[in-house]
Every structure is written in structure tokens, then in C-alpha cells.
Amino acid sequence: MPIDTGTAEVEADPDHAARMTLLVNGVPSSFLDLDDPGFLAFEYMQQMDAVSELLPAGGVRALHLGAAGCALARRWDAERPGSRQLGVDVDARLLELVRRWFDLPRSPRLRLRADDAGHAVTTLADASFDVVVRDVFAGDTTPAHLVGPGFAREVARVLRPGGLYLANCVDRPPLVTARRELATLAAAFAGPAGSPDHDTVAAGRLAAVTEPAIFKGRRYGNVVLAAVRPSGDGLPVPDLTLPALARALRSLPVPAQVLAGDELAGFVRGFAPFEDEDPFEDEDPAEGDTPAGDPVHGRADDPADGDREGAPQTAG
């Protein structure tokens, strides 16, 4: 089907009648099981979901910048009753189609808006979300205006104290993009100077998650970046260094590893943060480092409710 940014296609799983892949411009954007709203197929989404378990039990207020078929939003709606979620995507027609094709929660449980992700965040109220997910791509690259410190500060602003930011970063060895994004988030999510919250890494509020082979530089793939807004008043916030999180990630169908604390400090040492409006540079894979399967990103949006906001993908 034609959409505003190209084409959208739904491909059935020949082995499971209720399972299907949404492709945007030929790239897998979402995988859904219409009989099981809690099902997640993409490994990076499973990793994001595992990190989100650090948030208090119960419903969440979630913002999805790039949701496509809204697989993660469907899971949180099913697993966290009472959640209120907003999906944003640049493609209004795509949002109309996913509403028609898939059994998505209705408003106010899940609202969809067509808008640029960077602009959408600026329109939202302070401290209005428990979790923000960025899953936005142009080809296999996150748009430059969504990796700089200005955007990161806007995300921190709309998060409630102790709120969680989860970003899907597709990168290749030696993971320069992921390291620079982490350095950017370390500064943007820092607490007041002189406070125990000032050092984002030492406070356990910044982490990177992916498969061990990707951390070791063996292949191209998705790296989940996680950052927590400080509470500002000394109250406890999600701790990304907890052994329980590392165990949960190792227990996934495809085991994942988390870098936080001292390990993360070593991982980002010497890498400069991105700057606003700087071109986002991404090197071509070296010979022999071509992707072992497409990585994943995400999308979402839908003008069904009269309010507008938006985002895209590459393997997610």
C-alpha cells in the first residue's frame, strides 16, 4: 500500500496464521502476533522490555517515538493495565493503516499522532511520561536532530523524576555512534553540579544493552541505550547496575549483556558527545562486517484521535 513516505506491506508468517511482519519501504518495521498482544519478536524490544521492568509495577505513561505496528505499546498495554501511551510517526497514512490492520488499543490507552519526533517532544508537558522510547530511522541511521544534546535534554524534561529513556541505536564496529550517544546522554541526564546525581554513570543511571558479540565488535546490530532522569530530591530511582537486570537480560531467548557503572565508564572514555545540528556520521561496514541479518528500529503514529505527533525504522 502507498504511504506518505513510500510503501507499507504486511507479510504473513506461513507457520503462524496470526503472526505478521510490517515492512516499510521493504524493511521489517514491526512483528506482531494478533492473538498475543504481549508477544515481542525483535531482540532489541525484548531488551527494552526487560529494562522497563525496573519501573514501578502497574500502568505507565509511555511515549513511543517511532512505533510502526506498535508492538512494544501493545505489550505494555497488555502487561501493565492502566497504561496511557502516545505513539508518534512522520507518516500519517501509515498510522491510519496500522489502526485498520492491527488490533491496537484505542484512545486514551494508545493515541497516535503524525509529527516529527523532535518537534513532538517540544510540545509535551514537563514530567509527563514514565518512559520514552526512541526508535526512529532514516534508512539505517537515526536522524541527526534526534541524537544531539538538545533533543536529549527535551527527553529528560518530559520524563518524570526517575523516568526511563530507551533509545534504539543501530551501529557497527567499533560502535562509535553508540559511545558518542552515551556520552551525550551522560551530560544531558546529569543532576545538579555537586549533587550525588551529577555523575550519571557513577549513579547507575546510564547503560548500554546488546548481544555480547556486538559489544565485542564482531558484527553490526542494535544497541539499546538506557538513561534515567535523576529524582532531584534524593528519592530512589531505577538502578541500571542491579544484578537482577543483568540476570534478566542473560535469560532472554537471545542472551544480552548490560554495561553500566565502571564498565560503561570505560566503554565511553575518550568519546566526545554529539553536538546539535552536527552531521550524523556513520561509516560503511568494513569488508567482512556486513550485517548478519537486518537490525531493527521502530515507528508509530496515528491521526485517529485528532491530535498529531510522529517517527520511523530499520530493523525493529
mmCIF file of C-alpha atoms in Angstrom:
data_model
loop_
_atom_site.group_PDB
_atom_site.id
_atom_site.type_symbol
_atom_site.label_atom_id
_atom_site.label_comp_id
_atom_site.label_asym_id
_atom_site.label_seq_id
_atom_site.Cartn_x
_atom_site.Cartn_y
_atom_site.Cartn_z
ATOM 1 C CA MET A 1 0.000 0.000 0.000
ATOM 2 C CA PRO A 2 1.285 3.520 -0.740
ATOM 3 C CA ILE A 3 2.029 5.663 2.332
ATOM 4 C CA ASP A 4 3.321 9.215 2.701
ATOM 5 C CA THR A 5 6.966 8.118 2.876
ATOM 6 C CA GLY A 6 6.867 5.228 0.349
ATOM 7 C CA THR A 7 5.143 1.877 0.764
ATOM 8 C CA ALA A 8 3.877 -0.372 3.550
ATOM 9 C CA GLU A 9 3.373 -4.100 3.254
ATOM 10 C CA VAL A 10 2.134 -6.838 5.586
ATOM 11 C CA GLU A 11 3.745 -10.251 5.208
ATOM 12 C CA ALA A 12 2.111 -13.266 6.870
ATOM 13 C CA ASP A 13 4.112 -15.841 8.810
ATOM 14 C CA PRO A 14 3.493 -19.133 6.980
ATOM 15 C CA ASP A 15 3.863 -21.101 10.217
ATOM 16 C CA HIS A 16 1.623 -18.918 12.430
ATOM 17 C CA ALA A 17 -1.566 -17.513 10.932
ATOM 18 C CA ALA A 18 -1.863 -14.690 13.492
ATOM 19 C CA ARG A 19 1.744 -13.511 13.142
ATOM 20 C CA MET A 20 2.809 -10.947 10.583
ATOM 21 C CA THR A 21 5.597 -8.573 9.684
ATOM 22 C CA LEU A 22 5.014 -4.950 8.773
ATOM 23 C CA LEU A 23 7.532 -3.765 6.173
ATOM 24 C CA VAL A 24 8.060 -0.067 5.469
ATOM 25 C CA ASN A 25 9.837 0.549 2.162
ATOM 26 C CA GLY A 26 10.825 -3.110 2.156
ATOM 27 C CA VAL A 27 12.412 -3.037 5.639
ATOM 28 C CA PRO A 28 10.914 -5.083 8.533
ATOM 29 C CA SER A 29 9.472 -2.491 10.915
ATOM 30 C CA SER A 30 7.325 -4.498 13.318
ATOM 31 C CA PHE A 31 6.415 -8.113 14.013
ATOM 32 C CA LEU A 32 3.065 -8.763 15.682
ATOM 33 C CA ASP A 33 1.010 -11.697 16.891
ATOM 34 C CA LEU A 34 -2.628 -10.627 16.681
ATOM 35 C CA ASP A 35 -3.617 -13.400 19.115
ATOM 36 C CA ASP A 36 -0.976 -12.414 21.676
ATOM 37 C CA PRO A 37 -0.519 -8.664 22.280
ATOM 38 C CA GLY A 38 2.344 -9.380 24.683
ATOM 39 C CA PHE A 39 4.486 -11.093 22.029
ATOM 40 C CA LEU A 40 7.788 -9.444 21.071
ATOM 41 C CA ALA A 41 9.927 -10.952 18.315
ATOM 42 C CA PHE A 42 12.689 -8.369 17.898
ATOM 43 C CA GLU A 43 15.569 -8.867 20.330
ATOM 44 C CA TYR A 44 16.106 -5.158 20.998
ATOM 45 C CA MET A 45 12.449 -4.778 22.018
ATOM 46 C CA GLN A 46 12.807 -7.710 24.401
ATOM 47 C CA GLN A 47 15.823 -5.931 25.879
ATOM 48 C CA MET A 48 13.906 -2.655 26.233
ATOM 49 C CA ASP A 49 11.057 -4.500 27.926
ATOM 50 C CA ALA A 50 13.464 -6.152 30.371
ATOM 51 C CA VAL A 51 14.938 -2.760 31.336
ATOM 52 C CA SER A 52 11.441 -1.294 31.739
ATOM 53 C CA GLU A 53 10.791 -3.840 34.493
ATOM 54 C CA LEU A 54 12.890 -1.586 36.745
ATOM 55 C CA LEU A 55 9.995 0.895 36.748
ATOM 56 C CA PRO A 56 7.359 0.539 39.479
ATOM 57 C CA ALA A 57 4.688 -2.099 38.831
ATOM 58 C CA GLY A 58 1.420 -1.046 37.248
ATOM 59 C CA GLY A 59 0.415 1.184 34.369
ATOM 60 C CA VAL A 60 2.916 3.510 32.722
ATOM 61 C CA ARG A 61 2.646 6.742 30.827
ATOM 62 C CA ALA A 62 4.761 5.979 27.741
ATOM 63 C CA LEU A 63 5.855 7.957 24.692
ATOM 64 C CA HIS A 64 6.901 5.963 21.615
ATOM 65 C CA LEU A 65 8.874 7.982 19.083
ATOM 66 C CA GLY A 66 8.648 5.633 16.129
ATOM 67 C CA ALA A 67 6.179 2.818 16.760
ATOM 68 C CA ALA A 68 5.182 1.371 13.356
ATOM 69 C CA GLY A 69 2.919 -1.537 14.302
ATOM 70 C CA CYS A 70 3.192 -0.512 17.981
ATOM 71 C CA ALA A 71 4.447 -3.909 19.151
ATOM 72 C CA LEU A 72 6.009 -2.573 22.363
ATOM 73 C CA ALA A 73 2.983 -0.400 23.115
ATOM 74 C CA ARG A 74 0.691 -3.432 22.672
ATOM 75 C CA ARG A 75 2.782 -5.418 25.143
ATOM 76 C CA TRP A 76 2.774 -2.714 27.805
ATOM 77 C CA ASP A 77 -0.968 -2.221 27.362
ATOM 78 C CA ALA A 78 -1.468 -5.956 27.982
ATOM 79 C CA GLU A 79 1.132 -6.436 30.721
ATOM 80 C CA ARG A 80 0.650 -3.121 32.538
ATOM 81 C CA PRO A 81 -3.106 -2.455 32.780
ATOM 82 C CA GLY A 82 -3.961 1.196 33.168
ATOM 83 C CA SER A 83 -1.149 2.402 30.893
ATOM 84 C CA ARG A 84 -1.638 5.542 28.798
ATOM 85 C CA GLN A 85 0.586 5.703 25.721
ATOM 86 C CA LEU A 86 1.297 8.013 22.806
ATOM 87 C CA GLY A 87 2.878 6.896 19.512
ATOM 88 C CA VAL A 88 4.467 9.402 17.145
ATOM 89 C CA ASP A 89 5.359 8.977 13.438
ATOM 90 C CA VAL A 90 6.037 11.267 10.485
ATOM 91 C CA ASP A 91 3.793 9.171 8.227
ATOM 92 C CA ALA A 92 0.110 9.908 8.802
ATOM 93 C CA ARG A 93 -1.054 7.370 6.217
ATOM 94 C CA LEU A 94 0.950 4.613 7.891
ATOM 95 C CA LEU A 95 -0.796 5.406 11.164
ATOM 96 C CA GLU A 96 -4.179 5.106 9.520
ATOM 97 C CA LEU A 97 -3.233 1.721 8.090
ATOM 98 C CA VAL A 98 -1.851 0.201 11.298
ATOM 99 C CA ARG A 99 -5.064 1.235 13.063
ATOM 100 C CA ARG A 100 -7.015 -0.565 10.356
ATOM 101 C CA TRP A 101 -4.802 -3.649 10.054
ATOM 102 C CA PHE A 102 -3.872 -4.414 13.660
ATOM 103 C CA ASP A 103 -5.792 -4.770 16.905
ATOM 104 C CA LEU A 104 -4.293 -1.690 18.565
ATOM 105 C CA PRO A 105 -5.564 -0.339 21.883
ATOM 106 C CA ARG A 106 -7.876 2.607 21.406
ATOM 107 C CA SER A 107 -7.512 6.113 22.812
ATOM 108 C CA PRO A 108 -6.849 7.033 25.599
ATOM 109 C CA ARG A 109 -4.928 3.761 26.117
ATOM 110 C CA LEU A 110 -2.939 4.377 22.915
ATOM 111 C CA ARG A 111 -3.102 7.631 20.985
ATOM 112 C CA LEU A 112 -1.259 8.121 17.696
ATOM 113 C CA ARG A 113 -0.025 11.369 16.168
ATOM 114 C CA ALA A 114 1.663 12.288 12.897
ATOM 115 C CA ASP A 115 4.618 14.588 13.543
ATOM 116 C CA ASP A 116 8.393 14.766 13.502
ATOM 117 C CA ALA A 117 9.705 13.121 16.676
ATOM 118 C CA GLY A 118 11.959 16.047 17.566
ATOM 119 C CA HIS A 119 9.154 18.567 17.200
ATOM 120 C CA ALA A 120 6.642 16.386 19.039
ATOM 121 C CA VAL A 121 8.765 16.230 22.187
ATOM 122 C CA THR A 122 8.938 20.023 22.375
ATOM 123 C CA THR A 123 5.125 20.211 22.521
ATOM 124 C CA LEU A 124 4.765 17.924 25.563
ATOM 125 C CA ALA A 125 4.474 18.969 29.190
ATOM 126 C CA ASP A 126 7.271 18.710 31.731
ATOM 127 C CA ALA A 127 7.454 15.469 33.745
ATOM 128 C CA SER A 128 4.556 13.897 31.837
ATOM 129 C CA PHE A 129 5.949 10.423 30.990
ATOM 130 C CA ASP A 130 7.378 7.474 32.902
ATOM 131 C CA VAL A 131 9.205 6.120 29.848
ATOM 132 C CA VAL A 132 10.210 7.481 26.439
ATOM 133 C CA VAL A 133 11.226 5.118 23.613
ATOM 134 C CA ARG A 134 13.140 6.386 20.564
ATOM 135 C CA ASP A 135 13.002 4.025 17.593
ATOM 136 C CA VAL A 136 13.384 6.416 14.655
ATOM 137 C CA PHE A 137 15.413 5.894 11.494
ATOM 138 C CA ALA A 138 16.116 7.319 8.067
ATOM 139 C CA GLY A 139 17.481 4.267 6.297
ATOM 140 C CA ASP A 140 19.737 2.648 8.888
ATOM 141 C CA THR A 141 20.623 5.905 10.664
ATOM 142 C CA THR A 142 18.917 7.901 13.412
ATOM 143 C CA PRO A 143 18.228 11.444 12.120
ATOM 144 C CA ALA A 144 20.880 13.898 13.343
ATOM 145 C CA HIS A 145 18.439 16.117 15.222
ATOM 146 C CA LEU A 146 17.486 13.165 17.458
ATOM 147 C CA VAL A 147 20.996 12.376 18.746
ATOM 148 C CA GLY A 148 22.220 15.768 19.948
ATOM 149 C CA PRO A 149 22.164 17.224 23.463
ATOM 150 C CA GLY A 150 19.197 19.493 22.766
ATOM 151 C CA PHE A 151 16.917 16.556 21.979
ATOM 152 C CA ALA A 152 18.293 14.554 24.923
ATOM 153 C CA ARG A 153 17.540 17.445 27.289
ATOM 154 C CA GLU A 154 13.996 17.669 25.898
ATOM 155 C CA VAL A 155 13.501 13.956 26.579
ATOM 156 C CA ALA A 156 14.802 14.385 30.140
ATOM 157 C CA ARG A 157 12.417 17.314 30.593
ATOM 158 C CA VAL A 158 9.285 15.364 29.624
ATOM 159 C CA LEU A 159 10.273 12.403 31.827
ATOM 160 C CA ARG A 160 9.079 12.295 35.402
ATOM 161 C CA PRO A 161 11.791 12.131 38.097
ATOM 162 C CA GLY A 162 13.125 8.581 37.929
ATOM 163 C CA GLY A 163 11.691 8.188 34.407
ATOM 164 C CA LEU A 164 13.400 5.985 31.830
ATOM 165 C CA TYR A 165 14.650 6.784 28.318
ATOM 166 C CA LEU A 166 15.236 3.854 25.933
ATOM 167 C CA ALA A 167 16.857 4.501 22.537
ATOM 168 C CA ASN A 168 17.458 2.031 19.716
ATOM 169 C CA CYS A 169 20.885 2.720 18.198
ATOM 170 C CA VAL A 170 21.989 0.697 15.173
ATOM 171 C CA ASP A 171 25.763 0.647 14.957
ATOM 172 C CA ARG A 172 28.737 -1.258 13.604
ATOM 173 C CA PRO A 173 32.218 -1.896 14.988
ATOM 174 C CA PRO A 174 33.794 -0.105 16.803
ATOM 175 C CA LEU A 175 30.430 1.281 17.994
ATOM 176 C CA VAL A 176 31.488 4.917 17.745
ATOM 177 C CA THR A 177 27.903 6.122 17.336
ATOM 178 C CA ALA A 178 26.683 4.291 20.447
ATOM 179 C CA ARG A 179 29.630 5.522 22.519
ATOM 180 C CA ARG A 180 29.095 9.143 21.453
ATOM 181 C CA GLU A 181 25.361 8.923 22.125
ATOM 182 C CA LEU A 182 26.076 7.572 25.597
ATOM 183 C CA ALA A 183 28.450 10.469 26.237
ATOM 184 C CA THR A 184 25.700 12.835 25.083
ATOM 185 C CA LEU A 185 23.155 11.246 27.427
ATOM 186 C CA ALA A 186 25.612 11.272 30.343
ATOM 187 C CA ALA A 187 25.731 15.071 30.113
ATOM 188 C CA ALA A 188 22.061 15.658 29.310
ATOM 189 C CA PHE A 189 20.813 13.487 32.203
ATOM 190 C CA ALA A 190 23.343 14.779 34.772
ATOM 191 C CA GLY A 191 21.990 16.044 38.083
ATOM 192 C CA PRO A 192 22.910 19.423 39.591
ATOM 193 C CA ALA A 193 26.637 20.105 39.967
ATOM 194 C CA GLY A 194 27.915 18.939 43.327
ATOM 195 C CA SER A 195 24.981 16.597 43.955
ATOM 196 C CA PRO A 196 25.262 12.776 44.198
ATOM 197 C CA ASP A 197 23.178 12.664 40.992
ATOM 198 C CA HIS A 198 25.586 14.762 38.965
ATOM 199 C CA ASP A 199 27.619 11.843 37.581
ATOM 200 C CA THR A 200 25.067 9.905 35.515
ATOM 201 C CA VAL A 201 27.344 6.876 35.052
ATOM 202 C CA ALA A 202 28.536 6.598 38.671
ATOM 203 C CA ALA A 203 24.942 6.948 39.895
ATOM 204 C CA GLY A 204 23.890 3.886 37.833
ATOM 205 C CA ARG A 205 21.547 5.903 35.632
ATOM 206 C CA LEU A 206 23.118 5.133 32.243
ATOM 207 C CA ALA A 207 23.606 1.795 30.480
ATOM 208 C CA ALA A 208 24.064 0.088 27.120
ATOM 209 C CA VAL A 209 22.484 -3.284 26.289
ATOM 210 C CA THR A 210 23.106 -5.626 23.374
ATOM 211 C CA GLU A 211 24.354 -9.087 22.481
ATOM 212 C CA PRO A 212 27.922 -9.857 23.636
ATOM 213 C CA ALA A 213 29.090 -10.358 20.023
ATOM 214 C CA ILE A 214 28.125 -6.774 19.175
ATOM 215 C CA PHE A 215 29.947 -5.372 22.217
ATOM 216 C CA LYS A 216 32.996 -7.390 21.150
ATOM 217 C CA GLY A 217 32.949 -5.788 17.716
ATOM 218 C CA ARG A 218 32.143 -8.945 15.807
ATOM 219 C CA ARG A 219 29.130 -7.636 13.940
ATOM 220 C CA TYR A 220 26.654 -4.885 13.153
ATOM 221 C CA GLY A 221 23.432 -4.624 15.143
ATOM 222 C CA ASN A 222 21.175 -2.893 17.637
ATOM 223 C CA VAL A 223 22.405 -1.355 20.876
ATOM 224 C CA VAL A 224 19.773 -0.249 23.407
ATOM 225 C CA LEU A 225 20.785 2.904 25.278
ATOM 226 C CA ALA A 226 19.085 3.471 28.648
ATOM 227 C CA ALA A 227 19.140 6.642 30.752
ATOM 228 C CA VAL A 228 17.247 7.560 33.924
ATOM 229 C CA ARG A 229 16.263 11.086 34.937
ATOM 230 C CA PRO A 230 17.504 11.940 38.446
ATOM 231 C CA SER A 231 14.872 12.380 41.144
ATOM 232 C CA GLY A 232 16.305 15.695 42.309
ATOM 233 C CA ASP A 233 15.201 15.061 45.882
ATOM 234 C CA GLY A 234 17.231 12.026 46.877
ATOM 235 C CA LEU A 235 14.407 9.551 46.294
ATOM 236 C CA PRO A 236 15.401 6.178 44.812
ATOM 237 C CA VAL A 237 15.318 5.782 41.022
ATOM 238 C CA PRO A 238 15.833 2.733 38.761
ATOM 239 C CA ASP A 239 19.372 1.405 39.177
ATOM 240 C CA LEU A 240 20.793 0.106 35.896
ATOM 241 C CA THR A 241 23.689 -1.605 37.697
ATOM 242 C CA LEU A 242 21.438 -4.071 39.560
ATOM 243 C CA PRO A 243 22.478 -7.726 39.190
ATOM 244 C CA ALA A 244 18.791 -8.594 38.696
ATOM 245 C CA LEU A 245 18.762 -6.653 35.423
ATOM 246 C CA ALA A 246 21.889 -8.420 34.180
ATOM 247 C CA ARG A 247 20.299 -11.793 35.025
ATOM 248 C CA ALA A 248 17.050 -10.897 33.250
ATOM 249 C CA LEU A 249 18.947 -9.904 30.105
ATOM 250 C CA ARG A 250 21.023 -13.077 30.136
ATOM 251 C CA SER A 251 17.782 -15.073 30.394
ATOM 252 C CA LEU A 252 16.277 -13.693 27.176
ATOM 253 C CA PRO A 253 15.854 -16.073 24.181
ATOM 254 C CA VAL A 254 18.950 -14.385 22.725
ATOM 255 C CA PRO A 255 21.063 -13.568 25.800
ATOM 256 C CA ALA A 256 22.098 -9.944 26.135
ATOM 257 C CA GLN A 257 24.689 -8.103 28.180
ATOM 258 C CA VAL A 258 24.424 -4.784 30.034
ATOM 259 C CA LEU A 259 27.267 -2.318 30.510
ATOM 260 C CA ALA A 260 26.777 0.097 33.407
ATOM 261 C CA GLY A 261 28.841 1.692 36.160
ATOM 262 C CA ASP A 262 32.600 1.261 35.828
ATOM 263 C CA GLU A 263 32.287 -0.939 32.715
ATOM 264 C CA LEU A 264 30.274 1.727 30.937
ATOM 265 C CA ALA A 265 32.704 4.442 32.023
ATOM 266 C CA GLY A 266 35.487 2.544 30.290
ATOM 267 C CA PHE A 267 33.318 1.956 27.215
ATOM 268 C CA VAL A 268 32.679 5.698 26.641
ATOM 269 C CA ARG A 269 36.002 7.085 27.862
ATOM 270 C CA GLY A 270 37.601 9.353 25.277
ATOM 271 C CA PHE A 271 34.462 9.692 23.104
ATOM 272 C CA ALA A 272 33.016 13.169 22.588
ATOM 273 C CA PRO A 273 29.273 13.859 22.829
ATOM 274 C CA PHE A 274 27.373 14.771 19.708
ATOM 275 C CA GLU A 275 26.616 18.434 19.115
ATOM 276 C CA ASP A 276 23.299 19.837 17.957
ATOM 277 C CA GLU A 277 22.910 20.119 14.188
ATOM 278 C CA ASP A 278 26.230 18.385 13.558
ATOM 279 C CA PRO A 279 26.003 15.895 10.697
ATOM 280 C CA PHE A 280 25.458 12.362 11.926
ATOM 281 C CA GLU A 281 28.412 10.432 10.558
ATOM 282 C CA ASP A 282 28.175 6.690 10.101
ATOM 283 C CA GLU A 283 30.890 4.694 8.403
ATOM 284 C CA ASP A 284 30.209 1.960 5.893
ATOM 285 C CA PRO A 285 30.776 -1.525 7.283
ATOM 286 C CA ALA A 286 34.310 -2.732 6.735
ATOM 287 C CA GLU A 287 34.655 -5.676 4.388
ATOM 288 C CA GLY A 288 33.525 -8.743 6.289
ATOM 289 C CA ASP A 289 31.474 -6.674 8.760
ATOM 290 C CA THR A 290 28.257 -6.566 6.765
ATOM 291 C CA PRO A 291 25.064 -7.134 8.759
ATOM 292 C CA ALA A 292 24.215 -10.684 9.802
ATOM 293 C CA GLY A 293 20.522 -10.111 9.252
ATOM 294 C CA ASP A 294 18.851 -6.722 9.300
ATOM 295 C CA PRO A 295 18.909 -4.848 12.600
ATOM 296 C CA VAL A 296 15.712 -3.334 13.883
ATOM 297 C CA HIS A 297 14.269 0.050 14.722
ATOM 298 C CA GLY A 298 10.703 1.190 15.186
ATOM 299 C CA ARG A 299 7.809 3.525 14.237
ATOM 300 C CA ALA A 300 4.425 4.819 15.262
ATOM 301 C CA ASP A 301 1.734 7.428 14.726
ATOM 302 C CA ASP A 302 -1.974 7.791 14.103
ATOM 303 C CA PRO A 303 -4.275 10.687 13.463
ATOM 304 C CA ALA A 304 -7.251 8.759 14.758
ATOM 305 C CA ASP A 305 -7.735 10.984 17.780
ATOM 306 C CA GLY A 306 -7.480 14.428 16.239
ATOM 307 C CA ASP A 307 -4.136 15.258 17.896
ATOM 308 C CA ARG A 308 -0.925 14.884 15.920
ATOM 309 C CA GLU A 309 2.702 13.845 16.766
ATOM 310 C CA GLY A 310 5.359 11.148 14.846
ATOM 311 C CA ALA A 311 8.562 8.636 13.848
ATOM 312 C CA PRO A 312 10.362 5.573 11.529
ATOM 313 C CA GLN A 313 12.685 2.298 11.495
ATOM 314 C CA THR A 314 15.424 -0.196 10.110
ATOM 315 C CA ALA A 315 15.109 -3.443 11.955
ATOM 316 C CA GLY A 316 12.794 -3.291 14.871
#
